[in-house]
Coordinates of C-alpha atoms and ligand atoms in Angstrom, one line a residue:
M168 CA -15.7 -30.1 -19.2
N169 CA -12.8 -32.0 -17.4
D170 CA -13.1 -29.4 -14.7
Q171 CA -17.0 -30.1 -14.5
K172 CA -16.2 -33.7 -14.4
S173 CA -13.7 -33.6 -11.7
K174 CA -16.2 -31.5 -9.6
R175 CA -19.0 -34.0 -10.5
D176 CA -17.0 -36.9 -9.2
E177 CA -16.4 -35.1 -6.0
V178 CA -20.1 -34.5 -5.6
R179 CA -20.7 -38.1 -6.0
A180 CA -17.8 -39.0 -3.5
R181 CA -19.3 -36.7 -1.0
N182 CA -22.8 -37.7 -1.4
R183 CA -21.7 -41.4 -1.0
K184 CA -20.9 -40.5 2.6
A185 CA -24.7 -40.4 3.1
R186 CA -25.3 -43.4 5.4
R187 CA -26.9 -46.7 4.3
P188 CA -30.6 -47.3 4.9
N189 CA -31.4 -48.1 8.6
Q190 CA -32.1 -51.9 8.5
S191 CA -33.4 -51.7 12.1
D192 CA -35.9 -49.0 10.9
T193 CA -38.2 -48.3 13.7
N194 CA -40.9 -45.7 13.0
N195 CA -44.4 -45.0 13.6
N196 CA -45.7 -44.8 10.1
R197 CA -48.2 -47.3 10.3
G198 CA -48.4 -50.1 7.7
E199 CA -44.7 -49.4 6.5
A200 CA -42.9 -50.7 9.5
D201 CA -43.2 -54.2 8.2
K202 CA -40.7 -53.4 5.4
P203 CA -37.4 -51.8 6.4
G204 CA -36.7 -48.6 4.7
L205 CA -40.1 -48.2 3.2
A206 CA -41.2 -45.3 5.7
V207 CA -38.3 -43.2 4.9
R208 CA -38.8 -43.6 1.1
R209 CA -42.5 -42.8 1.2
T210 CA -41.9 -39.8 3.6
A211 CA -39.4 -38.7 1.0
H212 CA -42.2 -38.9 -1.8
R213 CA -44.6 -36.9 0.4
L214 CA -42.0 -34.3 1.3
L215 CA -40.6 -33.9 -2.4
G216 CA -44.4 -33.7 -3.5
A217 CA -45.1 -30.8 -0.9
I218 CA -41.9 -28.9 -2.0
I219 CA -42.7 -29.1 -5.6
E220 CA -46.5 -28.8 -5.6
T221 CA -47.0 -26.5 -2.7
N222 CA -43.8 -24.6 -2.6
T223 CA -43.3 -25.5 0.9
S224 CA -39.7 -24.9 2.1
F225 CA -37.4 -27.9 2.8
D226 CA -36.5 -26.4 6.1
A227 CA -40.1 -26.1 7.3
L228 CA -40.8 -29.7 6.5
T229 CA -37.7 -31.1 8.2
D230 CA -37.7 -29.0 11.3
D231 CA -37.0 -31.2 14.2
T232 CA -39.9 -29.4 16.4
H233 CA -42.5 -28.2 13.8
G234 CA -41.7 -30.5 10.8
H235 CA -44.0 -32.6 8.8
P236 CA -45.7 -35.4 10.9
H237 CA -44.3 -38.3 8.9
Y238 CA -40.8 -36.7 9.1
L239 CA -41.1 -36.4 13.0
S240 CA -42.2 -40.0 13.2
L241 CA -38.9 -41.1 11.7
S242 CA -35.8 -42.1 13.6
R243 CA -32.7 -39.7 13.8
R244 CA -31.0 -41.9 11.4
D245 CA -33.9 -42.0 9.0
R246 CA -34.3 -38.3 9.1
A247 CA -30.6 -38.1 7.9
L248 CA -31.1 -40.4 5.1
L249 CA -34.3 -38.5 4.1
R250 CA -32.5 -35.3 4.1
A251 CA -29.7 -36.7 1.9
I252 CA -32.1 -38.1 -0.5
L253 CA -34.1 -34.8 -0.8
M254 CA -30.9 -32.8 -1.1
V255 CA -29.7 -34.7 -4.1
A256 CA -33.2 -35.0 -5.7
L257 CA -33.6 -31.3 -5.6
R258 CA -30.0 -30.5 -6.5
F259 CA -30.1 -32.6 -9.6
R260 CA -33.9 -32.3 -10.4
T261 CA -33.4 -31.1 -13.9
E262 CA -31.0 -33.7 -14.7
L263 CA -33.1 -36.4 -13.1
S264 CA -36.1 -35.4 -15.2
D265 CA -33.9 -35.6 -18.4
V266 CA -32.6 -39.2 -17.4
L267 CA -36.2 -40.2 -16.9
D268 CA -37.3 -38.6 -20.2
S269 CA -34.7 -40.6 -21.9
F270 CA -35.6 -44.0 -20.3
I271 CA -39.4 -43.9 -21.2
D272 CA -40.7 -44.1 -24.7
K273 CA -43.5 -41.5 -24.2
P274 CA -43.9 -38.8 -21.5
L275 CA -45.5 -39.5 -18.3
P276 CA -49.2 -39.1 -18.2
A277 CA -50.3 -35.5 -17.3
G278 CA -50.7 -35.2 -13.6
A279 CA -48.5 -37.9 -13.0
T280 CA -46.7 -35.9 -10.3
A281 CA -46.7 -38.7 -7.5
L282 CA -45.3 -41.1 -10.1
Q283 CA -42.7 -38.7 -11.1
T284 CA -41.7 -38.1 -7.5
V285 CA -41.2 -41.9 -6.7
L286 CA -38.9 -42.2 -9.7
H287 CA -36.9 -39.1 -8.9
V288 CA -36.4 -40.4 -5.2
A289 CA -35.3 -43.7 -6.6
L290 CA -32.9 -42.2 -9.2
A291 CA -31.3 -39.8 -6.8
Q292 CA -30.5 -42.7 -4.4
I293 CA -29.2 -45.0 -7.4
L294 CA -27.1 -42.4 -8.8
F295 CA -25.9 -40.2 -6.0
L296 CA -26.1 -42.0 -2.7
D297 CA -24.4 -44.9 -1.1
V298 CA -27.6 -47.0 -0.8
P299 CA -27.7 -50.5 -2.2
D300 CA -29.3 -50.6 -5.7
H301 CA -31.5 -53.2 -4.9
S302 CA -33.0 -51.3 -1.9
A303 CA -33.6 -48.4 -4.0
V304 CA -35.2 -50.4 -6.7
D305 CA -37.4 -52.7 -4.4
L306 CA -38.6 -49.9 -2.4
A307 CA -39.5 -47.7 -5.2
V308 CA -41.6 -50.8 -6.5
E309 CA -43.2 -51.4 -3.2
S310 CA -44.2 -47.7 -2.8
A311 CA -45.9 -47.9 -6.0
N312 CA -47.7 -51.0 -5.2
R313 CA -48.9 -49.6 -1.9
D314 CA -50.2 -46.5 -3.5
P315 CA -53.6 -47.0 -5.3
R316 CA -52.7 -44.3 -7.7
L317 CA -49.5 -45.8 -8.7
K318 CA -49.9 -49.6 -8.5
R319 CA -50.7 -49.8 -12.3
F320 CA -47.2 -48.3 -12.8
A321 CA -45.3 -50.6 -10.7
S322 CA -43.8 -52.2 -13.6
L323 CA -42.8 -49.0 -15.3
V324 CA -41.0 -48.0 -11.7
N325 CA -39.1 -51.5 -11.8
A326 CA -38.1 -51.1 -15.6
V327 CA -37.0 -47.6 -15.1
T328 CA -34.9 -48.0 -11.9
R329 CA -33.4 -51.3 -13.0
R330 CA -32.3 -49.6 -16.3
A331 CA -30.8 -46.8 -14.1
V332 CA -28.7 -49.3 -12.0
R333 CA -27.6 -51.0 -15.4
S334 CA -26.5 -47.6 -17.2
K335 CA -25.3 -45.8 -14.0
Q336 CA -21.8 -44.9 -15.1
K337 CA -23.0 -43.7 -18.6
V338 CA -25.8 -41.6 -17.1
L339 CA -23.2 -40.2 -14.6
D340 CA -20.7 -39.3 -17.2
K341 CA -23.4 -37.6 -19.3
I342 CA -24.5 -35.5 -16.4
A343 CA -20.8 -34.5 -15.6
N344 CA -20.5 -33.5 -19.2
T345 CA -23.7 -31.4 -19.4
A346 CA -23.8 -27.8 -18.2
P347 CA -25.8 -27.7 -14.9
R348 CA -29.3 -26.4 -15.0
S349 CA -31.7 -25.6 -12.2
S350 CA -35.5 -24.4 -12.5
P351 CA -35.9 -22.7 -15.8
W352 CA -36.7 -19.3 -14.5
F353 CA -33.9 -19.5 -12.0
S354 CA -31.3 -20.6 -14.6
E355 CA -32.5 -17.9 -17.2
R356 CA -32.1 -15.2 -14.6
L357 CA -28.7 -16.1 -13.6
I358 CA -27.7 -16.0 -17.2
E359 CA -29.6 -12.6 -17.6
V360 CA -27.7 -11.2 -14.6
Y361 CA -24.3 -12.7 -14.6
G362 CA -23.6 -13.9 -18.4
A363 CA -23.6 -17.5 -19.4
E364 CA -19.9 -18.2 -18.0
K365 CA -20.5 -17.1 -14.7
A366 CA -24.0 -18.5 -14.5
T367 CA -22.6 -21.9 -15.2
A368 CA -19.9 -21.6 -12.8
I369 CA -22.5 -20.5 -10.2
E370 CA -24.8 -23.5 -10.9
M371 CA -21.8 -25.8 -10.9
M372 CA -21.1 -24.8 -7.2
H373 CA -24.9 -25.3 -6.5
R374 CA -24.4 -29.0 -7.3
V375 CA -21.8 -29.2 -4.5
E376 CA -22.5 -29.1 -0.6
A377 CA -21.2 -25.9 1.1
P378 CA -18.3 -26.3 3.5
L379 CA -18.9 -25.5 7.2
D380 CA -17.7 -22.0 8.1
F381 CA -17.2 -20.6 11.6
T382 CA -16.9 -17.2 13.0
V383 CA -14.8 -17.0 16.2
K384 CA -15.8 -14.8 19.1
H385 CA -12.3 -13.5 19.6
P386 CA -10.5 -13.0 16.3
Q387 CA -7.1 -13.1 18.2
D388 CA -7.8 -16.8 19.0
A389 CA -8.6 -17.8 15.4
E390 CA -5.5 -19.9 14.9
K391 CA -6.1 -21.7 18.1
W392 CA -9.6 -22.7 17.2
A393 CA -8.6 -23.5 13.4
A394 CA -6.2 -26.0 15.0
A395 CA -8.7 -27.5 17.5
L396 CA -11.5 -27.9 14.8
G397 CA -9.1 -29.2 12.1
A398 CA -10.2 -26.1 10.0
E399 CA -8.6 -23.7 7.9
L400 CA -8.2 -20.0 8.7
L401 CA -9.4 -17.9 5.7
P402 CA -7.8 -14.6 4.8
F403 CA -10.8 -12.7 6.0
G404 CA -11.0 -14.4 9.3
T405 CA -13.6 -17.3 8.8
L406 CA -12.6 -20.7 9.9
R407 CA -13.5 -23.4 7.1
R408 CA -13.9 -27.2 7.4
P409 CA -15.1 -29.3 4.4
H410 CA -18.8 -30.2 5.0
G411 CA -19.2 -33.3 7.1
D412 CA -21.8 -35.2 9.1
S413 CA -20.5 -34.0 12.2
D414 CA -22.9 -32.6 14.8
V415 CA -21.5 -29.2 15.5
S416 CA -22.7 -29.2 19.1
S417 CA -20.2 -31.9 19.7
L418 CA -17.2 -29.9 18.3
P419 CA -14.5 -28.2 20.6
G420 CA -15.3 -24.9 21.4
F421 CA -19.1 -25.2 21.3
D422 CA -19.7 -25.5 25.0
D423 CA -17.2 -22.7 25.6
G424 CA -19.2 -20.5 23.3
A425 CA -15.8 -19.8 21.2
W426 CA -17.3 -19.6 17.9
W427 CA -20.8 -19.9 15.7
V428 CA -21.6 -21.3 12.5
Q429 CA -21.8 -18.6 9.8
D430 CA -21.2 -18.7 6.2
A431 CA -18.0 -16.5 5.2
A432 CA -20.1 -14.1 3.1
A433 CA -22.7 -13.7 5.8
A434 CA -20.1 -12.7 8.0
L435 CA -19.0 -9.8 5.8
P436 CA -21.7 -7.1 6.4
A437 CA -21.1 -6.6 10.1
K438 CA -17.4 -6.3 9.4
L439 CA -18.0 -3.3 7.3
F440 CA -19.0 -1.2 10.2
G441 CA -15.2 -1.0 11.3
T442 CA -14.8 0.0 15.2
L443 CA -17.8 -0.7 17.2
D444 CA -16.4 -0.6 20.5
G445 CA -18.9 1.2 23.0
K446 CA -21.2 2.2 20.1
R447 CA -25.0 1.8 20.1
A448 CA -26.0 -0.6 17.5
L449 CA -29.3 -1.7 16.1
D450 CA -29.6 -5.1 14.4
L451 CA -32.9 -5.0 12.5
C452 CA -34.2 -8.4 11.3
A453 CA -31.6 -9.9 13.8
A454 CA -32.7 -13.6 14.2
P455 CA -31.2 -16.2 14.7
G456 CA -28.3 -13.8 15.5
G457 CA -25.2 -14.5 13.6
K458 CA -24.6 -10.9 12.9
T459 CA -25.9 -9.7 16.2
A460 CA -23.2 -11.9 17.9
Q461 CA -20.6 -10.2 15.7
L462 CA -21.7 -6.7 16.7
A463 CA -21.8 -7.5 20.3
A464 CA -18.5 -9.5 20.2
A465 CA -16.9 -6.2 18.6
G466 CA -18.1 -4.4 21.8
A467 CA -21.2 -2.7 20.7
N468 CA -24.2 -2.2 22.8
V469 CA -26.7 -4.0 20.6
T470 CA -30.4 -3.7 20.5
A471 CA -31.6 -6.9 18.4
L472 CA -35.0 -6.6 16.8
D473 CA -37.0 -9.2 15.0
M474 CA -40.7 -9.7 14.5
S475 CA -40.6 -13.4 15.1
A476 CA -40.7 -14.3 18.7
N477 CA -39.8 -17.9 18.1
R478 CA -36.6 -16.8 16.1
L479 CA -35.5 -14.3 18.6
K480 CA -35.8 -17.2 21.3
R481 CA -33.2 -18.9 19.2
L482 CA -31.1 -15.8 19.1
N483 CA -31.2 -15.5 22.9
E484 CA -30.1 -19.0 23.3
N485 CA -27.2 -18.5 20.9
L486 CA -26.2 -15.3 22.5
T487 CA -26.2 -17.1 25.9
R488 CA -24.2 -19.9 24.6
L489 CA -21.5 -17.3 23.4
G490 CA -21.6 -15.4 26.6
L491 CA -22.7 -12.3 24.8
Q492 CA -26.2 -11.7 26.2
D493 CA -24.9 -8.8 28.6
N494 CA -24.1 -6.8 25.4
C495 CA -27.5 -7.3 23.9
E496 CA -31.1 -6.4 24.5
T497 CA -33.9 -8.0 22.2
V498 CA -37.1 -6.6 20.9
V499 CA -39.9 -8.6 19.5
S500 CA -41.5 -6.0 17.0
S501 CA -41.8 -5.3 13.2
L502 CA -39.3 -2.8 12.4
F503 CA -42.2 -0.7 11.1
D504 CA -43.6 -0.3 14.5
F505 CA -40.4 0.2 16.5
Q506 CA -40.1 3.4 18.5
P507 CA -36.6 3.5 20.1
D508 CA -35.7 6.0 22.8
G509 CA -32.8 7.4 20.9
L510 CA -30.9 6.9 17.6
F511 CA -28.0 4.5 16.8
D512 CA -24.4 4.9 15.6
A513 CA -24.6 1.8 13.7
V514 CA -27.8 0.2 12.1
L515 CA -27.8 -3.1 10.2
L516 CA -30.7 -4.1 8.1
D517 CA -30.2 -7.7 7.0
A518 CA -33.5 -7.9 5.3
P519 CA -35.7 -11.0 4.5
C520 CA -35.0 -12.1 0.8
S521 CA -35.4 -14.7 -1.6
S522 CA -32.5 -16.6 -0.3
T523 CA -31.3 -17.4 -3.8
G524 CA -27.7 -17.0 -2.6
T525 CA -28.0 -20.0 -0.2
V526 CA -28.9 -22.7 -2.9
R527 CA -25.9 -24.8 -2.0
R528 CA -27.6 -25.4 1.3
H529 CA -31.2 -24.9 0.2
P530 CA -31.6 -26.6 -3.1
D531 CA -35.3 -26.2 -2.8
V532 CA -35.0 -22.5 -3.2
P533 CA -35.2 -22.5 -7.1
W534 CA -38.1 -24.6 -7.0
T535 CA -40.1 -22.8 -4.3
K536 CA -39.4 -19.4 -5.1
T537 CA -40.7 -17.3 -8.2
P538 CA -39.7 -14.2 -10.0
Q539 CA -42.9 -12.6 -8.4
D540 CA -41.4 -13.3 -5.0
I541 CA -38.2 -11.5 -5.9
S542 CA -40.3 -8.5 -7.1
K543 CA -42.3 -8.5 -3.8
L544 CA -39.4 -8.8 -1.7
A545 CA -37.5 -6.0 -3.4
D546 CA -40.6 -3.7 -2.6
L547 CA -40.6 -4.8 1.0
Q548 CA -36.8 -4.3 1.2
A549 CA -37.0 -0.7 -0.1
R550 CA -39.7 0.2 2.4
M551 CA -37.6 -1.4 5.2
L552 CA -34.4 0.6 4.2
A553 CA -36.3 3.7 4.2
K554 CA -37.8 2.9 7.7
A555 CA -34.2 1.8 9.0
A556 CA -32.9 5.2 8.0
Q557 CA -34.9 6.9 10.5
F558 CA -33.0 5.1 13.3
V559 CA -29.7 6.2 12.2
A560 CA -27.9 9.2 14.3
P561 CA -26.1 12.0 12.5
E562 CA -22.6 10.6 11.2
G563 CA -24.1 7.1 12.0
V564 CA -23.7 4.2 9.6
L565 CA -26.4 2.2 7.9
I566 CA -25.7 -1.2 6.3
F567 CA -28.2 -3.0 4.0
S568 CA -27.7 -6.6 3.2
N569 CA -29.3 -9.9 2.3
C570 CA -28.3 -13.3 0.8
S571 CA -30.2 -12.8 -2.5
L572 CA -28.2 -13.3 -5.8
D573 CA -30.7 -11.0 -7.6
P574 CA -29.6 -7.3 -8.1
L575 CA -33.3 -6.4 -7.9
E576 CA -33.1 -7.3 -4.2
G577 CA -29.5 -5.8 -3.7
E578 CA -27.6 -3.2 -6.1
D579 CA -31.2 -1.8 -7.3
V580 CA -32.7 -1.4 -3.8
A581 CA -29.3 0.4 -2.6
R582 CA -29.0 2.6 -5.8
A583 CA -32.6 3.7 -5.4
F584 CA -32.2 4.5 -1.6
A585 CA -29.0 6.4 -2.3
Q586 CA -30.9 8.6 -5.0
A587 CA -34.1 9.2 -2.8
E588 CA -32.5 9.8 0.6
T589 CA -30.3 12.8 0.3
M590 CA -29.3 12.7 3.9
F591 CA -27.2 9.5 3.1
E592 CA -24.2 8.9 0.9
I593 CA -22.8 5.6 -0.3
V594 CA -19.6 4.7 1.5
P595 CA -17.6 2.8 -1.0
V596 CA -16.2 -0.5 0.5
E597 CA -12.5 -0.6 0.6
G598 CA -11.0 -3.8 -0.7
S599 CA -9.0 -4.0 2.6
A600 CA -12.0 -4.4 4.6
I601 CA -12.6 -7.7 3.1
A602 CA -9.0 -8.8 2.4
G603 CA -8.9 -11.7 0.2
L604 CA -12.2 -11.0 -1.6
E605 CA -11.1 -7.7 -3.1
T606 CA -12.7 -8.8 -6.4
C607 CA -16.2 -8.9 -4.7
V608 CA -16.3 -5.1 -4.3
T609 CA -18.3 -3.6 -7.2
P610 CA -17.3 -0.5 -9.1
E611 CA -19.9 1.4 -7.0
G612 CA -18.4 0.1 -3.9
F613 CA -20.9 -2.5 -3.0
V614 CA -20.0 -6.0 -1.9
R615 CA -21.4 -8.7 -4.1
T616 CA -20.4 -12.3 -3.6
T617 CA -21.6 -15.4 -5.3
P618 CA -21.1 -19.2 -4.9
A619 CA -18.6 -18.9 -7.9
D620 CA -16.4 -16.5 -6.0
F621 CA -13.5 -17.6 -3.8
N622 CA -13.1 -20.4 -6.1
R623 CA -9.7 -22.2 -5.2
E624 CA -8.2 -24.2 -8.0
G625 CA -7.8 -27.8 -6.8
N626 CA -9.7 -27.3 -3.6
A627 CA -13.4 -27.6 -4.6
D628 CA -14.1 -28.6 -0.8
G629 CA -12.7 -25.3 0.4
S630 CA -14.3 -23.1 -2.4
G631 CA -17.2 -20.9 -2.7
L632 CA -19.3 -18.5 -0.8
D633 CA -23.0 -17.7 -0.3
G634 CA -24.3 -15.2 -2.5
F635 CA -24.6 -12.0 -0.5
F636 CA -25.0 -8.3 -1.0
A637 CA -24.1 -5.4 1.2
A638 CA -24.0 -1.7 0.9
V639 CA -22.6 0.9 3.3
F640 CA -24.2 4.4 3.8
K641 CA -23.4 7.1 6.1
R642 CA -25.8 9.8 7.3
R643 CA -24.6 13.3 7.0
G644 CA -23.9 15.3 10.0
Ligands
LIG23 C1 -32.4 -13.0 6.7 S1 -33.3 -13.3 8.3 C2 -32.1 -12.4 9.3 C3 -30.8 -13.3 9.6 C4 -29.9 -12.6 10.5 N1 -29.7 -11.2 10.3 C5 -28.6 -13.4 10.9 O1 -27.7 -13.0 10.6 O2 -28.7 -14.3 11.8 C6 -34.5 -12.1 8.3 C7 -35.2 -11.8 9.5 O3 -36.2 -10.9 9.3 C8 -37.3 -10.9 10.1 N2 -38.2 -10.0 9.7 C9 -39.0 -10.1 8.7 N3 -39.8 -9.1 8.5 C10 -39.5 -8.2 9.6 C11 -40.0 -7.1 9.9 N4 -41.1 -6.3 9.3 N5 -39.7 -6.6 11.1 C12 -38.7 -7.1 11.9 N6 -38.1 -8.4 11.4 C13 -38.6 -8.9 10.3 C14 -37.5 -12.4 10.1 O4 -38.3 -12.8 11.1 C15 -36.0 -13.2 10.0 O5 -35.8 -13.5 11.2

């Protein structure tokens, strides 16, 4: 448990970097501007409620163009505070519920979701963020007083939040010494798939913010850009910096198009093609384009297809910044409707998935996704893979990948494909193709990463990977 405690302390230290509330809070939330910091708390309540009650994704609600209107009405600084609050409130949702239960004599009334949300937002700030305790308490009580549904609970909110302030250290120690848990279905599924020990290691990593990883356009320049970015060059070519608040567009090399942000595990599938120079490559499900950029930078002539015009627009912007647009044509289409004028030497299907491999960055996933979503997505992926196979030239290579931790969306889809499609054979991945991550090659020759992999003793900031799956198939001649 000492290990857990030190990681826990690091989580707290890192989360404390979140900024203090903006005392000059200027926002358009009518009736809340009179009380500095109130609008951002009330928006946090609304958004957390939407995530939990209607399974709306955190990213959709906090999108800087299409996000929730109350989010868009906040200043830039308040948006950052709101995101920091929601991140910890979701990361530690189960633990916060336990704390709350231990503070009240009888359970909250049925349907008291709004009250629970106000309390979670307050506890998240008191326990995990560098926000003055009195602000967190006062603004929670004020929020309750201004909500007709919650007015009668204002004294309860006051009592619970003050108790959290008084017993903060004891509560944090208890959390540090308790095995991490997420939403019940998700935690149970991790144990079922990975066993209790690895599941705990994965959930421990889900408490910690992911580092910031970069892929460099020209691998021969990796050391130069590592020095310029203050990043570490990892054995498999990714540059890694501890997570920080820096705006990536202000980092050296951004304007030169020298690198792009991409988790180390997300960079693995495209590397498995080997030499691509001059080959015809098809990137199905391409946007926002991290893997398209890898294929284009490796010298392939890429066709990047995605059914989302908006996301392809972002892909085009990214490729233009990277100076790779001439190596790539884009197609807005569902892959099921795509009719290319020839076959491809290399086809990548980075399929839509439950994203359970990205919980470090998207702590809402265990609360917004369900086991039913996983089954539906696995069916869709199987159909997509069968379709993708039709675009592969004889002797061509097909790679199937996604960022789910669930083998229903990974290993099972790949195995079923290999059995059904006799024109294709599995090409077992060689450990040397992902040097430094050899243990992530499965006995069948697939790549399987989890956040508990690449765990470096004494370097929690530099540890971990997104959960990813990749399988390589070759079409017979
Ligand atoms: C996991 S994301 C791809 C990430 C991308 N490969 C990258 O590395 O940046 C999945 C993408 O699949 C696209 N998509 C979903 N269904 C599709 C379909 N039937 N045809 C084409 N694209 C689809 C989505 O719009 C989304 O952009």
